Coordinates of C-alpha atoms in Angstrom, one line a residue:
X1 CA 198.8 114.9 214.7
X2 CA 201.8 117.2 214.8
X3 CA 203.5 115.8 211.6
X4 CA 203.3 117.6 208.3
X5 CA 200.6 115.8 206.3
X6 CA 200.1 115.9 202.5
X7 CA 196.4 116.7 203.0
X8 CA 194.2 117.4 205.9
X9 CA 190.5 116.8 205.2
X10 CA 188.0 118.5 207.6
X11 CA 184.7 116.7 207.6
X12 CA 184.3 112.9 207.2
X13 CA 180.9 112.7 205.4
X14 CA 180.6 111.2 201.9
X15 CA 182.6 114.0 200.2
X16 CA 185.5 114.1 202.8
X17 CA 185.7 110.3 203.2
X18 CA 185.8 109.8 199.5
X19 CA 188.6 112.4 199.0
X20 CA 190.6 110.9 201.9
X21 CA 190.2 107.4 200.5
X22 CA 191.2 108.3 197.0
X23 CA 194.3 110.3 198.1
X24 CA 195.4 107.7 200.6
X25 CA 195.0 105.0 197.9
X26 CA 197.3 107.2 195.7
X27 CA 200.0 107.1 198.4
X28 CA 199.4 110.5 200.0
X29 CA 199.5 111.0 203.8
X30 CA 196.0 112.0 204.8
X31 CA 194.6 113.2 208.1
X32 CA 190.8 113.1 208.2
X33 CA 189.2 115.2 211.0
X34 CA 185.6 115.4 212.1
X35 CA 183.9 116.9 215.2
X36 CA 181.8 113.8 215.7
X37 CA 182.7 110.2 216.6
X38 CA 181.5 107.5 214.2
X39 CA 179.1 106.0 213.7
X40 CA 176.9 109.1 214.1
X41 CA 173.4 110.1 213.0
X42 CA 172.9 112.4 210.0
X43 CA 169.6 113.9 209.0
X44 CA 168.9 112.6 205.5
X45 CA 166.3 110.8 203.4
X46 CA 168.6 107.8 203.4
X47 CA 167.9 107.2 199.7
X48 CA 170.5 106.1 197.2
X49 CA 169.7 106.9 193.6
X50 CA 171.8 105.7 190.6
X51 CA 174.5 108.4 190.8
X52 CA 175.2 107.4 194.4
X53 CA 175.2 103.7 193.6
X54 CA 177.6 104.3 190.7
X55 CA 179.9 106.3 192.9
X56 CA 179.9 103.4 195.4
X57 CA 180.7 101.0 192.5
X58 CA 183.7 103.1 191.5
X59 CA 184.8 103.0 195.2
X60 CA 184.5 99.3 195.3
X61 CA 181.9 99.6 198.0
X62 CA 178.7 98.7 196.3
X63 CA 178.6 95.1 197.5
X64 CA 179.4 96.1 201.1
X65 CA 176.5 98.7 201.0
X66 CA 174.2 96.2 199.3
X67 CA 174.6 93.8 202.2
X68 CA 173.0 96.2 204.6
X69 CA 170.9 98.3 202.2
X70 CA 167.2 97.8 201.2
X71 CA 166.9 97.5 197.4
X72 CA 163.9 99.0 195.5
X73 CA 163.0 99.1 191.9
X74 CA 160.3 101.8 191.7
X75 CA 160.0 105.5 192.5
X76 CA 156.4 106.7 192.8
X77 CA 155.9 110.4 192.5
X78 CA 152.6 112.1 193.3
X79 CA 151.6 115.5 192.0
X80 CA 149.6 118.0 194.1
X81 CA 146.4 116.4 192.8
X82 CA 147.9 112.9 193.6
X83 CA 148.5 112.0 190.0
X84 CA 150.9 109.0 190.4
X85 CA 153.8 108.4 188.1
X86 CA 155.9 105.3 188.6
X87 CA 159.5 105.4 187.4
X88 CA 161.5 102.1 187.3
X89 CA 165.2 101.9 188.1
X90 CA 167.8 100.8 190.6
X91 CA 167.4 102.4 194.0
X92 CA 168.4 101.6 197.6
X93 CA 168.0 102.9 201.1
X94 CA 170.4 102.7 203.9
X95 CA 170.6 104.9 207.1
X96 CA 173.3 107.5 206.9
X97 CA 174.6 106.4 210.2
X98 CA 175.6 103.1 208.5
X99 CA 176.6 104.5 205.1
X100 CA 178.9 107.2 206.4
X101 CA 180.6 104.7 208.8
X102 CA 181.3 102.4 205.9
X103 CA 182.8 105.2 203.8
X104 CA 184.9 106.3 206.7
X105 CA 186.2 102.8 207.3
X106 CA 187.1 102.4 203.7
X107 CA 189.2 105.6 203.9
X108 CA 191.0 104.2 207.0
X109 CA 191.5 100.9 205.3
X110 CA 193.3 102.7 202.4
X111 CA 195.6 104.4 204.8
X112 CA 194.0 107.6 205.9
X113 CA 194.1 108.5 209.6
X114 CA 191.0 109.6 211.3
X115 CA 190.8 111.7 214.5
X116 CA 187.8 113.3 216.2
X117 CA 188.5 117.0 216.5
X118 CA 186.6 120.2 216.1
X119 CA 188.5 122.5 213.7
X120 CA 187.7 126.1 214.4
X121 CA 190.0 127.7 211.9
X122 CA 192.3 127.0 208.9
X123 CA 195.4 129.2 208.6
X124 CA 197.1 129.1 205.2
X125 CA 200.6 130.4 204.6
X126 CA 203.2 129.9 201.9
X127 CA 204.3 126.5 203.2
X128 CA 201.0 124.9 204.1
X129 CA 197.8 125.1 206.2
X130 CA 197.4 124.9 210.0
X131 CA 194.2 123.4 211.4
X132 CA 193.3 125.2 214.6
X133 CA 191.6 122.7 216.9
X134 CA 189.1 124.0 219.4
X135 CA 190.4 124.0 222.9
X136 CA 193.9 123.0 221.8
X137 CA 195.2 125.8 219.7
X138 CA 197.3 125.2 216.6
X139 CA 196.9 121.6 215.5
X140 CA 198.2 119.6 212.5
X141 CA 199.7 121.1 209.4
X142 CA 199.3 120.0 205.8
X143 CA 200.5 121.0 202.4
X144 CA 196.8 121.2 201.3
X145 CA 193.5 121.4 203.2
X146 CA 190.1 120.2 202.1
X147 CA 186.9 121.6 203.7
X148 CA 184.1 119.1 203.6
X149 CA 181.9 120.4 206.4
X150 CA 178.5 120.1 204.7
X151 CA 176.1 122.9 205.2
X152 CA 178.3 124.4 207.9
X153 CA 180.4 127.1 206.1
X154 CA 181.8 128.7 209.2
X155 CA 185.4 127.9 208.2
X156 CA 184.9 129.5 204.9
X157 CA 183.3 132.6 206.4
X158 CA 186.1 133.0 208.9
X159 CA 188.6 132.8 206.0
X160 CA 186.5 135.4 204.1
X161 CA 186.0 133.0 201.1
X162 CA 182.3 132.1 201.5
X163 CA 180.7 133.3 198.3
X164 CA 177.2 132.1 199.4
X165 CA 176.6 131.5 203.0
X166 CA 172.8 131.2 203.0
X167 CA 171.3 127.7 203.0
X168 CA 169.3 126.7 199.9
X169 CA 166.7 124.5 201.7
X170 CA 165.7 123.0 205.0
X171 CA 164.4 119.5 205.6
X172 CA 163.3 117.3 208.5
X173 CA 162.5 113.7 209.0
X174 CA 161.5 111.0 211.5
X175 CA 161.8 107.2 211.6
X176 CA 158.5 105.3 211.7
X177 CA 158.0 101.6 212.5
X178 CA 154.7 100.5 210.9
X179 CA 153.3 97.2 209.5
X180 CA 152.0 99.0 206.4
X181 CA 153.7 97.7 203.3
X182 CA 155.2 100.2 200.9
X183 CA 157.6 98.8 198.4
X184 CA 158.7 102.0 196.5
X185 CA 160.4 105.3 197.1
X186 CA 157.4 107.6 197.5
X187 CA 157.7 111.3 196.6
X188 CA 154.8 113.7 197.1
X189 CA 154.7 117.2 195.7
X190 CA 152.0 118.1 198.3
X191 CA 150.6 121.6 197.6
X192 CA 151.5 122.7 201.2
X193 CA 155.2 122.0 200.7
X194 CA 155.9 123.6 197.2
X195 CA 158.6 124.5 196.4
X196 CA 159.7 121.2 197.9
X197 CA 158.3 117.8 198.5
X198 CA 157.7 115.1 201.1
X199 CA 158.9 111.5 201.1
X200 CA 158.3 108.1 202.4
X201 CA 161.3 105.8 202.0
X202 CA 161.1 102.1 203.1
X203 CA 164.2 100.9 205.0
X204 CA 163.2 97.3 205.3
X205 CA 162.0 95.4 208.4
X206 CA 158.9 97.7 208.6
X207 CA 161.0 100.8 209.1
X208 CA 160.4 104.0 207.1
X209 CA 162.1 107.3 206.8
X210 CA 159.3 110.0 206.5
X211 CA 160.1 113.6 206.0
X212 CA 159.8 116.8 203.9
X213 CA 161.9 119.6 202.6
X214 CA 161.4 123.0 201.2
X215 CA 163.6 125.1 199.0
X216 CA 164.1 128.8 199.7
X217 CA 163.1 131.1 196.9
X218 CA 166.1 133.2 195.7
X219 CA 168.2 131.8 198.6
X220 CA 166.2 133.6 201.2
X221 CA 164.7 132.0 204.3
X222 CA 161.0 131.7 204.1
X223 CA 158.2 132.0 206.7
X224 CA 157.0 128.4 206.3
X225 CA 156.6 126.4 209.5
X226 CA 158.0 123.1 208.3
X227 CA 156.8 121.1 211.3
X228 CA 153.2 122.3 210.7
X229 CA 153.6 121.5 207.0
X230 CA 154.8 118.0 207.8
X231 CA 151.8 117.5 210.0
X232 CA 149.5 118.7 207.2
X233 CA 151.1 116.3 204.8
X234 CA 150.8 113.4 207.2
X235 CA 147.1 114.1 207.7
X236 CA 146.2 114.7 204.0
X237 CA 148.4 112.4 202.0
X238 CA 146.7 108.9 202.1
X239 CA 149.8 106.8 202.3
X240 CA 151.3 108.9 205.1
X241 CA 148.0 108.9 207.0
X242 CA 147.7 105.1 206.8
X243 CA 151.4 104.6 207.7
X244 CA 151.2 106.7 210.8
X245 CA 147.8 105.5 211.9
X246 CA 149.1 102.0 212.2
X247 CA 152.6 102.9 213.4
X248 CA 154.0 101.1 216.4
X249 CA 156.6 103.8 217.0
X250 CA 157.3 107.2 215.6
X251 CA 160.7 108.8 216.3
X252 CA 161.4 112.5 216.9
X253 CA 161.5 115.0 214.1
X254 CA 165.0 116.2 213.4
X255 CA 166.0 118.8 210.8
X256 CA 169.0 120.0 208.8
X257 CA 169.9 122.7 206.3
X258 CA 170.8 122.0 202.7
X259 CA 173.1 123.8 200.2
X260 CA 172.2 123.2 196.6
X261 CA 173.1 124.3 193.1
X262 CA 176.9 123.7 193.0
X263 CA 178.7 127.0 193.7
X264 CA 182.0 126.4 191.9
X265 CA 183.2 129.9 192.9
X266 CA 183.5 128.7 196.5
X267 CA 185.5 125.6 195.5
X268 CA 189.1 126.9 195.4
X269 CA 190.8 129.2 198.0
X270 CA 194.2 130.3 196.9
X271 CA 197.0 127.7 196.5
X272 CA 196.3 125.6 199.6
X273 CA 192.6 125.0 200.2
X274 CA 189.7 123.4 198.4
X275 CA 186.0 122.9 199.4
X276 CA 183.9 120.0 198.3
X277 CA 180.6 118.3 198.8
X278 CA 177.6 120.2 200.3
X279 CA 180.0 123.0 201.4
X280 CA 180.0 124.1 197.7
X281 CA 176.3 123.1 197.2
X282 CA 176.8 119.7 195.6
X283 CA 173.2 118.7 196.6
X284 CA 170.9 118.7 193.6
X285 CA 168.2 121.4 193.4
X286 CA 164.7 119.9 192.9
X287 CA 165.5 116.4 194.3
X288 CA 167.7 117.4 197.3
X289 CA 169.8 114.3 196.7
X290 CA 173.4 114.9 197.6
X291 CA 175.3 111.7 198.3
X292 CA 176.4 110.8 194.8
X293 CA 177.5 114.2 193.8
X294 CA 179.2 114.8 197.1
X295 CA 181.3 111.7 196.4
X296 CA 182.0 112.9 192.9
X297 CA 183.4 116.2 194.1
X298 CA 185.6 114.3 196.5
X299 CA 186.9 112.1 193.6
X300 CA 187.6 115.2 191.4
X301 CA 189.3 117.1 194.2
X302 CA 191.5 114.1 195.0
X303 CA 192.6 113.8 191.4
X304 CA 193.5 117.5 191.2
X305 CA 195.3 117.5 194.6
X306 CA 197.3 114.4 193.7
X307 CA 198.4 116.0 190.5
X308 CA 199.3 119.3 192.3
X309 CA 201.4 117.4 194.8
X310 CA 203.0 115.1 192.2
X311 CA 204.0 117.9 189.9
X312 CA 204.5 120.6 192.6
X313 CA 202.2 122.7 190.5
X314 CA 199.3 124.3 192.4
X315 CA 197.7 125.3 189.1
X316 CA 195.9 122.0 189.3
X317 CA 194.1 123.3 192.4
X318 CA 193.0 126.5 190.8
X319 CA 191.6 124.3 187.9
X320 CA 189.3 122.5 190.3
X321 CA 186.4 124.9 189.8
X322 CA 186.8 124.7 186.0
X323 CA 186.7 120.9 186.2
X324 CA 183.5 121.1 188.3
X325 CA 181.9 123.5 185.8
X326 CA 182.8 121.2 182.9
X327 CA 181.9 117.8 184.4
X328 CA 179.1 118.5 186.8
X329 CA 177.5 122.0 186.5
X330 CA 175.3 121.3 183.4
X331 CA 173.4 118.7 185.3
X332 CA 172.5 121.3 188.0
X333 CA 171.2 123.6 185.3
X334 CA 168.7 121.0 184.3
X335 CA 167.6 120.3 187.8
X336 CA 167.1 124.1 188.5
X337 CA 164.8 124.2 185.4
X338 CA 162.9 121.2 186.8
X339 CA 162.5 122.9 190.2
X340 CA 161.0 126.0 188.6
X341 CA 158.6 124.0 186.6
X342 CA 157.3 121.8 189.4
X343 CA 157.1 124.6 192.0
X344 CA 153.8 125.6 190.3
X345 CA 151.0 123.2 191.4
X346 CA 149.1 123.4 188.0
X347 CA 152.3 122.8 186.0
X348 CA 153.3 120.0 188.3
X349 CA 149.9 118.3 187.7
X350 CA 150.3 118.9 183.9
X351 CA 153.7 117.3 183.9
X352 CA 152.6 114.3 186.0
X353 CA 149.6 113.7 183.7
X354 CA 151.7 114.0 180.6
X355 CA 154.4 111.7 181.9
X356 CA 151.8 109.2 183.2
X357 CA 150.2 108.8 179.7
X358 CA 153.5 108.6 177.8
X359 CA 155.9 105.6 178.0
X360 CA 158.4 107.8 176.1
X361 CA 158.4 110.4 178.8
X362 CA 158.5 107.8 181.6
X363 CA 161.6 106.3 180.0
X364 CA 163.1 109.8 179.7
X365 CA 162.4 110.5 183.4
X366 CA 164.2 107.2 184.3
X367 CA 167.1 108.4 182.1
X368 CA 167.3 111.6 184.1
X369 CA 167.7 109.6 187.3
X370 CA 170.4 107.4 185.9
X371 CA 172.0 110.5 184.3
X372 CA 171.7 109.3 180.7
X373 CA 169.2 112.1 179.8
X374 CA 169.4 115.9 180.3
X375 CA 166.5 117.1 182.5
X376 CA 166.1 120.1 180.2
X377 CA 164.9 117.7 177.5
X378 CA 161.8 117.0 179.6
X379 CA 161.1 120.3 181.3
X380 CA 160.7 122.4 178.1
X381 CA 158.3 122.8 175.2
X382 CA 159.2 119.2 174.2
X383 CA 157.0 118.0 177.0
X384 CA 154.0 118.9 175.0
X385 CA 155.2 117.1 171.8
X386 CA 152.9 114.2 171.0
X387 CA 154.4 110.7 171.2
X388 CA 153.9 110.1 167.4
X389 CA 156.3 113.0 166.5
X390 CA 160.0 112.0 166.1
X391 CA 161.6 113.5 169.2
X392 CA 164.4 112.1 171.2
X393 CA 165.5 113.3 174.7
X394 CA 168.9 115.0 174.8
X395 CA 171.5 112.8 176.4
X396 CA 173.3 114.1 179.5
X397 CA 176.7 113.8 177.9
X398 CA 175.7 116.4 175.3
X399 CA 175.7 119.0 178.1
X400 CA 179.4 118.6 178.8

């Protein structure tokens, strides 16, 4: 690892592996580092919604994922009063242990080199960036470094460039083996969890990912005991109660922090470093889904880095945050609005009842998930417009 690389990517999750794959495919020498060996477990809901599936299609990996994944066509959301809304679309579940390994292997197949190493510091100078590897001192050097370390922003804090170091949310989940049949992605806005939600995601072969997550208000850590909240949900939500009552095995609860809301200000650090994925909050507010957008930030970063290296013009790196703001940020605005609305139990019930009775609104919600409709078109006064009035949802492309 002593050679000078074009790019060193720290973190081999969906964002880092995507950036490494794209850069290697463009002919760049890429070193991909991660403190874990793969395959490795990752706390996640294991759900893939349309933006993630589309990113996998662009990567040429959809068929490979579909071989192992569990396809679903319905997402069932339950309001605090258990008003059920079914949204139809293309969904899939696949354990992150398998998904991330496939993404990493795809990067290696394109020419990236992977090494297990714990990077403790990134030192930038006029000629490049040195990755300091724990226990070994100065490690590899690269012309450009990419930080893709998820919710862990210790490298950014150490470099003094972490604009927002507090997590946005915390989630936990367990795996359940149960003969109960559930054939939809289940979301519950249980009153005890707001602002947040619980989920039951079928994985196939009678396996389920069951968990919950809560968003911190104003970025501050709350006092909610999430384990107790999860236990309350499992006792009071009928599907969860039945699933666990008949379970043959329940795995341990494991948790993780989330960074949501897309903080473009933390994306570019001088002329030599970029941050991508959950490190800059690519996870969506309201839904907590982060795989698709993490991959998109990796795609955009790879494009800007390749241009910077090809033209020897690091202005392309400084433009990275601008590209994020133009191409992705408007979607996060819509999801923040949705989160504010649905954090109030009475308003959550009102929205669920209105959407349940309106085929127009159900179609619009499906459009939000497949990114053809701006969430702000639903979570606004338009929600109260009767179906017989001539209203059309705003398309997502109009926010760009």
